[in-house]
PDB file of C-alpha atoms in Angstrom:
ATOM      1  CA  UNK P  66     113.325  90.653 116.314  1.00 87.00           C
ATOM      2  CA  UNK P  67     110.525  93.090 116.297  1.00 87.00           C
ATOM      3  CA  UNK P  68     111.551  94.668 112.949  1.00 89.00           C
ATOM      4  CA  UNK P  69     112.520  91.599 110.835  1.00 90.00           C
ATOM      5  CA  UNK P  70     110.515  89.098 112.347  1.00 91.00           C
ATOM      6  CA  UNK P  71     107.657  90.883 113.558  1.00 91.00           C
ATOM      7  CA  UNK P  72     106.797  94.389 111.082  1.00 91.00           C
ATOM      8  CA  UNK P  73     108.493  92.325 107.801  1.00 91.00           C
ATOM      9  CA  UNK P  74     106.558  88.777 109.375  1.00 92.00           C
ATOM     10  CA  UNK P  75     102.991  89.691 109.772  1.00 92.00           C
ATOM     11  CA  UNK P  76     103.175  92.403 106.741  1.00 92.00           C
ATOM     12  CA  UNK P  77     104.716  89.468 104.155  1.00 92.00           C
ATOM     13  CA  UNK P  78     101.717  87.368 105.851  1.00 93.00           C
ATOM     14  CA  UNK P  79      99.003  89.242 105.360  1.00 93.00           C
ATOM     15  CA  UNK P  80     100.086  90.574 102.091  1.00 92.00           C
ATOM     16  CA  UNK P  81     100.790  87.342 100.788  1.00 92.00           C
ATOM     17  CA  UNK P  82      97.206  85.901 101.571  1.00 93.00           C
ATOM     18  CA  UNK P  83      95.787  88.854 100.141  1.00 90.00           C
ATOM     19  CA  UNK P  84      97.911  89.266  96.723  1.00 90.00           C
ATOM     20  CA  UNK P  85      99.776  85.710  96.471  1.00 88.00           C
ATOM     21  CA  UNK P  86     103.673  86.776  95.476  1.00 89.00           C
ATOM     22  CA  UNK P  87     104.333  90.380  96.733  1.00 89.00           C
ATOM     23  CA  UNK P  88     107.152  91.827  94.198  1.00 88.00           C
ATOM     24  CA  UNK P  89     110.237  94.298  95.331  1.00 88.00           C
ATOM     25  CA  UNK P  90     113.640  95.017  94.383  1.00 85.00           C
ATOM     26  CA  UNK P  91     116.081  92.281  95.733  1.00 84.00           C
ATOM     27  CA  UNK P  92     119.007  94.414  95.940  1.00 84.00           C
ATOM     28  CA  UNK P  93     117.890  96.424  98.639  1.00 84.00           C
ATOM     29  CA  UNK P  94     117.148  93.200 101.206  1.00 85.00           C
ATOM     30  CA  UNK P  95     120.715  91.758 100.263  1.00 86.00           C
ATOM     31  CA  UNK P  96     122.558  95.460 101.125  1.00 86.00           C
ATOM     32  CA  UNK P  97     119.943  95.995 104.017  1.00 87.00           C
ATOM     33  CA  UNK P  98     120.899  91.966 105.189  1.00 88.00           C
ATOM     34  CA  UNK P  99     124.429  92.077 104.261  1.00 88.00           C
ATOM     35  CA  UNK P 100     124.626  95.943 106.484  1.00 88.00           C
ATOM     36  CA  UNK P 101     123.184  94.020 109.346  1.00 89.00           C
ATOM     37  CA  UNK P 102     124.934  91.322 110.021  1.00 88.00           C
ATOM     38  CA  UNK P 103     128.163  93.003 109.762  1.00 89.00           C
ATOM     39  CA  UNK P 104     126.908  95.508 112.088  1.00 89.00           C
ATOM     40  CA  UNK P 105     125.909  93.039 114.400  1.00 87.00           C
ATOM     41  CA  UNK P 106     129.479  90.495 114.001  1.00 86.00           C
ATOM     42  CA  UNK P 107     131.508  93.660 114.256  1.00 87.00           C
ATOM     43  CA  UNK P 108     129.457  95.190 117.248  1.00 85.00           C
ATOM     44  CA  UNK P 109     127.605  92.915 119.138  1.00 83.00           C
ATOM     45  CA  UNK P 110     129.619  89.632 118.822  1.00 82.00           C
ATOM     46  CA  UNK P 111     133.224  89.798 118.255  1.00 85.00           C
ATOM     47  CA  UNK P 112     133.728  92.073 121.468  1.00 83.00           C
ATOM     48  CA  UNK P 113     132.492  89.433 123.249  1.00 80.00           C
ATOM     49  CA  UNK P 114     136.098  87.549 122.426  1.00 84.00           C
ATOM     50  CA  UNK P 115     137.946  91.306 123.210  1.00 84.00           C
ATOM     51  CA  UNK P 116     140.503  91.137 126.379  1.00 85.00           C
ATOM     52  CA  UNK P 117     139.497  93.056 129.162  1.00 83.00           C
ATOM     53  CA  UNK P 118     142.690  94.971 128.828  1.00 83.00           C
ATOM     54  CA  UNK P 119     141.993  96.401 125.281  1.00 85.00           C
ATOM     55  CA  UNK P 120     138.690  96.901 125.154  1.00 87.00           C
ATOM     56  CA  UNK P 121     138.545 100.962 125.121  1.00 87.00           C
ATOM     57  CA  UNK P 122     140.714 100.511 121.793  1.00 90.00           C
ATOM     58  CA  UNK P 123     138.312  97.975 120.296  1.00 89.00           C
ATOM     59  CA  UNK P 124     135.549 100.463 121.307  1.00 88.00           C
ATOM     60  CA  UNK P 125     136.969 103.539 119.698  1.00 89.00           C
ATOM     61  CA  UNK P 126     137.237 101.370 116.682  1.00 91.00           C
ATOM     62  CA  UNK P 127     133.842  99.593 116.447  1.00 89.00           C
ATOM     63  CA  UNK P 128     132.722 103.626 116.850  1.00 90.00           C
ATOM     64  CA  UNK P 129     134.676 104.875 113.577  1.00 91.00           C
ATOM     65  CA  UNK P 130     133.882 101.300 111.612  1.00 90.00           C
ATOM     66  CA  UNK P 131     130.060 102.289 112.338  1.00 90.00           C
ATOM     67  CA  UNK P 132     130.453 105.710 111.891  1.00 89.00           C
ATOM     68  CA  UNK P 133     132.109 105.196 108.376  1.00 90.00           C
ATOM     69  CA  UNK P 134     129.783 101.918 107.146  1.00 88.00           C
ATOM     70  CA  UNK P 135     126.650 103.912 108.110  1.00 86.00           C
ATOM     71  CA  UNK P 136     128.038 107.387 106.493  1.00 87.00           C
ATOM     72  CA  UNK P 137     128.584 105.644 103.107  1.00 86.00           C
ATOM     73  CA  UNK P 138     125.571 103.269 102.742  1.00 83.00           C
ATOM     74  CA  UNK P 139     123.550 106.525 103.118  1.00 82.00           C
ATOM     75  CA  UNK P 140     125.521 108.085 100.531  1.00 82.00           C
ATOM     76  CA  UNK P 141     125.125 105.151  98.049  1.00 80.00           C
ATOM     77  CA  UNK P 142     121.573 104.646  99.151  1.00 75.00           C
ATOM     78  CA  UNK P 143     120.763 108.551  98.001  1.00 75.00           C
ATOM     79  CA  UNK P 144     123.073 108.846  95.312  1.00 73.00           C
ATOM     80  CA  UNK P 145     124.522 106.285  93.308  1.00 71.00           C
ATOM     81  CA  UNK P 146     122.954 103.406  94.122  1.00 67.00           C
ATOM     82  CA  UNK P 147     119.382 105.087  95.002  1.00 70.00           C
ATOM     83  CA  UNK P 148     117.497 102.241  92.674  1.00 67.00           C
ATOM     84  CA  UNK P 149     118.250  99.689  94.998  1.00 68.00           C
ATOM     85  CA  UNK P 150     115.564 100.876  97.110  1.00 72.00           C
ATOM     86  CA  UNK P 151     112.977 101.749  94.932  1.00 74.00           C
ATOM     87  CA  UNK P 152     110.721  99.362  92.729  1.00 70.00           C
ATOM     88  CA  UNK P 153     108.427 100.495  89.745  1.00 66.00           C
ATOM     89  CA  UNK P 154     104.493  99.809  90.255  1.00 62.00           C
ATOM     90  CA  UNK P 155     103.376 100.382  86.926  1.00 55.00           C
ATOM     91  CA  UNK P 156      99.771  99.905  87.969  1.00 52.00           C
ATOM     92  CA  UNK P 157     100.125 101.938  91.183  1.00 47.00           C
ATOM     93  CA  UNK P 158     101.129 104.871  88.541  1.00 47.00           C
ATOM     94  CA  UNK P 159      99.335 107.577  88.454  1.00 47.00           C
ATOM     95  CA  UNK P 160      98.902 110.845  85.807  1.00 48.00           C
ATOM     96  CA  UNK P 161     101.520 113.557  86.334  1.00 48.00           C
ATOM     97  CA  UNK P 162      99.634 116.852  87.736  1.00 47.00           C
ATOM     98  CA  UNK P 163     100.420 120.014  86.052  1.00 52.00           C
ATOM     99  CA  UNK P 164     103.819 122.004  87.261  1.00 49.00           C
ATOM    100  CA  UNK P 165     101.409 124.534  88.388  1.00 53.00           C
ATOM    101  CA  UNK P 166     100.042 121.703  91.260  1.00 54.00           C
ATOM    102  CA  UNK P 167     102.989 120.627  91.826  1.00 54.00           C
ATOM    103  CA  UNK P 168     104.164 120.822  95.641  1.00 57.00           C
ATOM    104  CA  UNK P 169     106.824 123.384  97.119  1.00 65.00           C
ATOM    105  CA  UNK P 170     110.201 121.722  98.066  1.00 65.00           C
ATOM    106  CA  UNK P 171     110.349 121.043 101.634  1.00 63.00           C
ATOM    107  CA  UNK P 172     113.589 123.004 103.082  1.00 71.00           C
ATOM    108  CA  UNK P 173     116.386 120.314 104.323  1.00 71.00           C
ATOM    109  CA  UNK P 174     116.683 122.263 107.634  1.00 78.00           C
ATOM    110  CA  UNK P 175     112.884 121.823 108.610  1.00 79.00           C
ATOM    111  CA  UNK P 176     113.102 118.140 107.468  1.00 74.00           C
ATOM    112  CA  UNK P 177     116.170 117.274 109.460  1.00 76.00           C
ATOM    113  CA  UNK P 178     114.820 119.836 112.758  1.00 81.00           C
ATOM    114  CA  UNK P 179     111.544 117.558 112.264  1.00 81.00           C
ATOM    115  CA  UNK P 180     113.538 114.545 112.148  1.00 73.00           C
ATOM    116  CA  UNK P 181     115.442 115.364 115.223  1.00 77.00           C
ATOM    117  CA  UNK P 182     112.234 116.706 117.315  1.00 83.00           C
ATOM    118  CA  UNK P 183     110.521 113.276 116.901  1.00 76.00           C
ATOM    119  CA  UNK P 184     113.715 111.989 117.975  1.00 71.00           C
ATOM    120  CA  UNK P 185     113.612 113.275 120.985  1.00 78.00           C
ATOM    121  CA  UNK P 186     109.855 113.483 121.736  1.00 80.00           C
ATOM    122  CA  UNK P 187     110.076 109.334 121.168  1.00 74.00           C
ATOM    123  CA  UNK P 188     112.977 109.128 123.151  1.00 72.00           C
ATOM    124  CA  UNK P 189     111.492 110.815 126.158  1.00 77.00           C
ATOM    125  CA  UNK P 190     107.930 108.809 126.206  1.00 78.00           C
ATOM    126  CA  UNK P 191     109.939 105.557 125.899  1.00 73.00           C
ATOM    127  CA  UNK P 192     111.519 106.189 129.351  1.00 74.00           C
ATOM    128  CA  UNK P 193     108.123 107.851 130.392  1.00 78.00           C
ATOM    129  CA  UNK P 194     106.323 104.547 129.432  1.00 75.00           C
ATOM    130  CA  UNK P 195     108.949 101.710 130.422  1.00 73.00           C
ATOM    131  CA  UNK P 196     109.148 103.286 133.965  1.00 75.00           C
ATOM    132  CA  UNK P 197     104.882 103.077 133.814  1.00 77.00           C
ATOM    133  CA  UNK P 198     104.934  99.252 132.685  1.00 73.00           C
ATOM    134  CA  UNK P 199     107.763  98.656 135.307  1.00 71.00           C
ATOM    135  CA  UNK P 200     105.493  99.778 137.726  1.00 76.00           C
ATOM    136  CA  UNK P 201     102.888  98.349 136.278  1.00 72.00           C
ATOM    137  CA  UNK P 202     104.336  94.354 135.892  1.00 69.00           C
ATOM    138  CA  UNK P 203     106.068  94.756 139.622  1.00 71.00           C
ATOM    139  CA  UNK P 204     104.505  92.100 141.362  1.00 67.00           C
ATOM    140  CA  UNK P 205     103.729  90.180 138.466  1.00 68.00           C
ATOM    141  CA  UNK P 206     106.819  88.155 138.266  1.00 69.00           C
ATOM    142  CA  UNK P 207     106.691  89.357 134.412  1.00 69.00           C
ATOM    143  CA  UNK P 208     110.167  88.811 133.455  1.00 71.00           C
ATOM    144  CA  UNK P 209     111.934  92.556 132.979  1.00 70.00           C
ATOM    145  CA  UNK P 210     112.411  92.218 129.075  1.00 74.00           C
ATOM    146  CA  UNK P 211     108.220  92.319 128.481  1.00 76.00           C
ATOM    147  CA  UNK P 212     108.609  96.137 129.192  1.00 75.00           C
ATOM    148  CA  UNK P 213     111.202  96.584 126.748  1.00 77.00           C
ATOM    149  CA  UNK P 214     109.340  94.842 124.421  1.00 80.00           C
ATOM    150  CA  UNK P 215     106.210  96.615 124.821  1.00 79.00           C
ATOM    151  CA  UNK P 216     108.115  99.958 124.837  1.00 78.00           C
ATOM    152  CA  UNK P 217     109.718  99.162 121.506  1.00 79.00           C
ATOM    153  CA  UNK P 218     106.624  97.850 120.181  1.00 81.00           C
ATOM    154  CA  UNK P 219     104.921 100.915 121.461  1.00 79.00           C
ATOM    155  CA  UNK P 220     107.457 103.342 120.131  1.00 77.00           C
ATOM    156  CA  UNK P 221     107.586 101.112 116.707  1.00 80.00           C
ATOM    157  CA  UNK P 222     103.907 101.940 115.859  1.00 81.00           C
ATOM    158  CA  UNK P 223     103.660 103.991 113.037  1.00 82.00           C
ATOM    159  CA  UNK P 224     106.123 101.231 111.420  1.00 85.00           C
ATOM    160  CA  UNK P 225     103.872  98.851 112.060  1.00 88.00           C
ATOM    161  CA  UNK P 226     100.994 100.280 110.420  1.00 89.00           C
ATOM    162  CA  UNK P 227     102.534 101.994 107.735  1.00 89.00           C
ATOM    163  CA  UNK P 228     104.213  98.754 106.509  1.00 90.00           C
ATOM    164  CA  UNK P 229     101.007  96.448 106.773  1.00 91.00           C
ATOM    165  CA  UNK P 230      99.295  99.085 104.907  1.00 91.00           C
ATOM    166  CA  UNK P 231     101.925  98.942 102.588  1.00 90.00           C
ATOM    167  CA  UNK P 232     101.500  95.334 101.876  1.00 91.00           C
ATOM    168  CA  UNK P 233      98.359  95.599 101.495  1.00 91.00           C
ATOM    169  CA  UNK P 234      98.299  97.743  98.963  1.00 90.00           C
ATOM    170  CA  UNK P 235     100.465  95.530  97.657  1.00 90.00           C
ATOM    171  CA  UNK P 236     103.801  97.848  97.626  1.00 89.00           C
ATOM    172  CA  UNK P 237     106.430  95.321  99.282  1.00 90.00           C
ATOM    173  CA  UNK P 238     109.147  97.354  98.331  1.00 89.00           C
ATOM    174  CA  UNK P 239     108.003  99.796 101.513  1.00 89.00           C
ATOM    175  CA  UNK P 240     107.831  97.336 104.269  1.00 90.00           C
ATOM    176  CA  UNK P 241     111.606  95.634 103.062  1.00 89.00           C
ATOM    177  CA  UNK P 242     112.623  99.376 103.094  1.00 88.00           C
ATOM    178  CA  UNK P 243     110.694  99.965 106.598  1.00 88.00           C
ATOM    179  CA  UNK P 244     111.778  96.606 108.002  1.00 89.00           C
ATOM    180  CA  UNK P 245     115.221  96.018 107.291  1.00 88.00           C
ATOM    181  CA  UNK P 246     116.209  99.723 107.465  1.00 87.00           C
ATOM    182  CA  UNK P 247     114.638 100.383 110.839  1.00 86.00           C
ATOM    183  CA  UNK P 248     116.488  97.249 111.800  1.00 87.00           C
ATOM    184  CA  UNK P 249     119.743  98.389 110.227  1.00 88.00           C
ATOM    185  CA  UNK P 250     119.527 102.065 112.188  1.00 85.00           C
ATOM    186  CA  UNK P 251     118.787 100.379 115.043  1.00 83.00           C
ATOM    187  CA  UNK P 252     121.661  98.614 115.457  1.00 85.00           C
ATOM    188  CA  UNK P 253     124.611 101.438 113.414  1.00 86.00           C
ATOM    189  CA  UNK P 254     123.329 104.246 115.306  1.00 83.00           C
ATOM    190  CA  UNK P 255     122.691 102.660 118.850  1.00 84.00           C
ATOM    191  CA  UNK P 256     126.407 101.050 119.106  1.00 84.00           C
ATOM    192  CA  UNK P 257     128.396 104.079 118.656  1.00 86.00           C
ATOM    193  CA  UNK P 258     126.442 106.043 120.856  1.00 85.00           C
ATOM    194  CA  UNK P 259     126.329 103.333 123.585  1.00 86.00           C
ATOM    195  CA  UNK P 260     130.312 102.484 122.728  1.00 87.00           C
ATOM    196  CA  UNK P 261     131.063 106.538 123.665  1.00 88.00           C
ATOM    197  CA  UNK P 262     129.385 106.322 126.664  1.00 88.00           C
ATOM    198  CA  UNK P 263     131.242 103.243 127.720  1.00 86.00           C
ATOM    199  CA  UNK P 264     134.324 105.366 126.907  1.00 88.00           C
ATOM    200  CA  UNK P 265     133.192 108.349 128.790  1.00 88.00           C
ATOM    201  CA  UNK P 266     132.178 106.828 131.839  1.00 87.00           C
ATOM    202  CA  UNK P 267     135.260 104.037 131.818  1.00 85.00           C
ATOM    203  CA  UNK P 268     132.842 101.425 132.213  1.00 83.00           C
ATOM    204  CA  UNK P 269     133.055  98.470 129.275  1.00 81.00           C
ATOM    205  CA  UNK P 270     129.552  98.413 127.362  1.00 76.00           C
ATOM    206  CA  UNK P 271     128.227  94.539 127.954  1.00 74.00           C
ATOM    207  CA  UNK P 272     126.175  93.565 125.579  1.00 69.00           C
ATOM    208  CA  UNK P 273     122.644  91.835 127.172  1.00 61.00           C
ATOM    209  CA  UNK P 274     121.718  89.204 124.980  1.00 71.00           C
ATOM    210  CA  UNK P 275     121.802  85.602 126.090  1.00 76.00           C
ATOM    211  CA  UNK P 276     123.099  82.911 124.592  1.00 82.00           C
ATOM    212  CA  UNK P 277     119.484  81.934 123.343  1.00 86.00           C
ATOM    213  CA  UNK P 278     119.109  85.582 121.884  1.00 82.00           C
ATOM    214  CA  UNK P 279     122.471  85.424 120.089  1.00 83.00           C
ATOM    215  CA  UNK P 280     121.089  82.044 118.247  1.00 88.00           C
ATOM    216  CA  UNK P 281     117.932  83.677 117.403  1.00 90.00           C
ATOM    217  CA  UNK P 282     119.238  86.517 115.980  1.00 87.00           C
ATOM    218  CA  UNK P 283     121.857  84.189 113.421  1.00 87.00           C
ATOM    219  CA  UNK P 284     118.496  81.920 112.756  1.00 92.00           C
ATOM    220  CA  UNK P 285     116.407  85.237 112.060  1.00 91.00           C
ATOM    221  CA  UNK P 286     119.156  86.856 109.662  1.00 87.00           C
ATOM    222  CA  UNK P 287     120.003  83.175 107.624  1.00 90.00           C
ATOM    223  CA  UNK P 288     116.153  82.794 107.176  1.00 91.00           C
ATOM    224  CA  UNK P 289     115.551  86.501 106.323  1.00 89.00           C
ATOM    225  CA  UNK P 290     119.446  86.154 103.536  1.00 86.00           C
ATOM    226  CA  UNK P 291     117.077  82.839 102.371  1.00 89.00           C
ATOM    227  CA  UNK P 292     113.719  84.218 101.859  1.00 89.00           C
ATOM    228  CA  UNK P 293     114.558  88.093 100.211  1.00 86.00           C
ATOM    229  CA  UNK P 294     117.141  86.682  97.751  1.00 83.00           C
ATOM    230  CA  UNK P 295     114.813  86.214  94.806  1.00 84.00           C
ATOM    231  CA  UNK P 296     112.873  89.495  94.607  1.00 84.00           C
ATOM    232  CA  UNK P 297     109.408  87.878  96.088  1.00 87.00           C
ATOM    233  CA  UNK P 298     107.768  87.252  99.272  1.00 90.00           C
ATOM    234  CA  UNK P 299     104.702  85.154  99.924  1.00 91.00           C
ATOM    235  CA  UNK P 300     102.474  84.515 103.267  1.00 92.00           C
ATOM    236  CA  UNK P 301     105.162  80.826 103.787  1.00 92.00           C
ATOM    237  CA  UNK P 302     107.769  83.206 103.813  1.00 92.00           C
ATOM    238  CA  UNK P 303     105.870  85.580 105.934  1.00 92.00           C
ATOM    239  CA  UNK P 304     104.782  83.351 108.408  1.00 94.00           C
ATOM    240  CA  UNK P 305     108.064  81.970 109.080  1.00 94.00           C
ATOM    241  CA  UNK P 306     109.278  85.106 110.004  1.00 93.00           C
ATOM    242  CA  UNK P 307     106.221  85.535 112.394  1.00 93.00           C
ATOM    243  CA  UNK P 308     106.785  82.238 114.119  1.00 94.00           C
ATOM    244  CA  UNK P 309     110.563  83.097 114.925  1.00 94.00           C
ATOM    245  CA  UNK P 310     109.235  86.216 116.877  1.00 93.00           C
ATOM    246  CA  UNK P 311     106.487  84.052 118.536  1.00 93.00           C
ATOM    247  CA  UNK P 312     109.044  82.005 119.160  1.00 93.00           C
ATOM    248  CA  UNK P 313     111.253  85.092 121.074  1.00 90.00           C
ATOM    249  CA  UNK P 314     108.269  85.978 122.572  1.00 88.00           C
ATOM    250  CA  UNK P 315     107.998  83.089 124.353  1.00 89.00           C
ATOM    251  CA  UNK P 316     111.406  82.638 125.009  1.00 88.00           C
ATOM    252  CA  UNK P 317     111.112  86.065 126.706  1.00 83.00           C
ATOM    253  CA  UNK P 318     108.181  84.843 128.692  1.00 81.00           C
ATOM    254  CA  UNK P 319     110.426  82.011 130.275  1.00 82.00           C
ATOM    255  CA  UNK P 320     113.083  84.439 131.273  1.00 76.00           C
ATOM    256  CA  UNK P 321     115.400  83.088 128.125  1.00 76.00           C
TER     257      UNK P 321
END
């Protein structure tokens, strides 16, 4: 919700007031779209129709079938198929600097310790934060999901702001690869950790969405398969997207 609707929403919005029809490369929202939703069927929905009795097999499988759909969509996504995600801005373009200026290689070992520090670091102020805002809303009668959703839109910051400066500088191609793949490594990653701690503890992993969540999420990925099919978003497009997470906002707000 808070990555397709809300980061891909308001940036389409306000990009599309500000330069009409935004321009990226369709290929990447139909892998990104087509990754999600069978990450979601396969995970989140079918082991809702699982017998109790085989559920641990079901599990181990949903963790190999992410494991293995995740492993080579990165490998197509820096290798073969790398121009999916990448769209040419001829008048974004700027003069090649002398091999002299050019910058020093970044070692893969600092980029993936970096990777995994922030990790962490965001990991641990999440539960620092929603056990503040649960103190914070007791009392209230707040329903319990506003802290998640201020934790993940607290922790989804530097998304935000990167992709709506993205759009409007008029570089779409940024916030569908922010959006959709944020959205995407939420779900691929999330499951198969989840689904081994299930297995570890003995303890089935029950998915919390409601009913009312479960129909938002198929209305949020047959609107987001109808708008990024032709290569072009505009504010309509935008704003629809920004009126289905008002709407699971308010949903939210009425305990839904």
């Amino acid at each position: 919700m808070l990555d397709i609707n809300g980061i891909l929403g308001l940036a389409a919005l306000m990009g599309g007031i500000k330069h009409g029809e935004q321009s990226y490369n369709d290929d990447s929202a139909r892998s990104y779209s087509v990754m999600i939703l069978t990450a979601m069927g396969v995970s989140m929905v079918v082991p809702e129709f699982i017998p109790q009795a085989n559920w641990k097999i079901y599990s181990g499988f949903t963790i190999g079938a992410m494991v293995v759909l995740y492993a080579l969509f990165l490998r197509m996504q820096v290798g073969p198929h790398s121009y999916f995600f990448s769209y040419s801005y001829p008048e974004k373009r700027r003069k090649k600097e002398p091999v002299e200026n050019e910058p020093k290689p970044v070692s893969l070992a600092f980029s993936i310790g970096t990777l995994v520090f922030g990790v962490v670091v965001i990991g641990a102020l999440a539960e620092v934060m929603s056990k503040t805002l649960d103190l914070g809303l007791e009392g209230t009668g707040a329903p319990p999901v506003i802290t998640a959703i201020l934790v993940a839109a607290i922790s989804a910051a530097p998304e935000i702001l990167t992709a709506l400066r993205a759009a409007l500088a008029n570089r779409m191609q940024s916030v569908v690869n922010i959006a959709m793949g944020a959205s995407l490594s939420t779900v691929i990653l999330t499951v198969p950790v989840m689904e081994a701690m299930a297995l570890y503890t003995g303890q089935p992993f029950q998915m919390a969405m409601t009913p009312v969540q479960t129909v938002m999420i198929f209305i949020t990925l047959i609107v987001s398969a109808i708008n990024l099919n032709d290569g072009e978003t505009n504010a309509i497009e935008g704003m629809t997207h920004f009126v289905l997470f008002a709407t699971f906002i308010m949903l939210s707000l009425l305990g839904l």
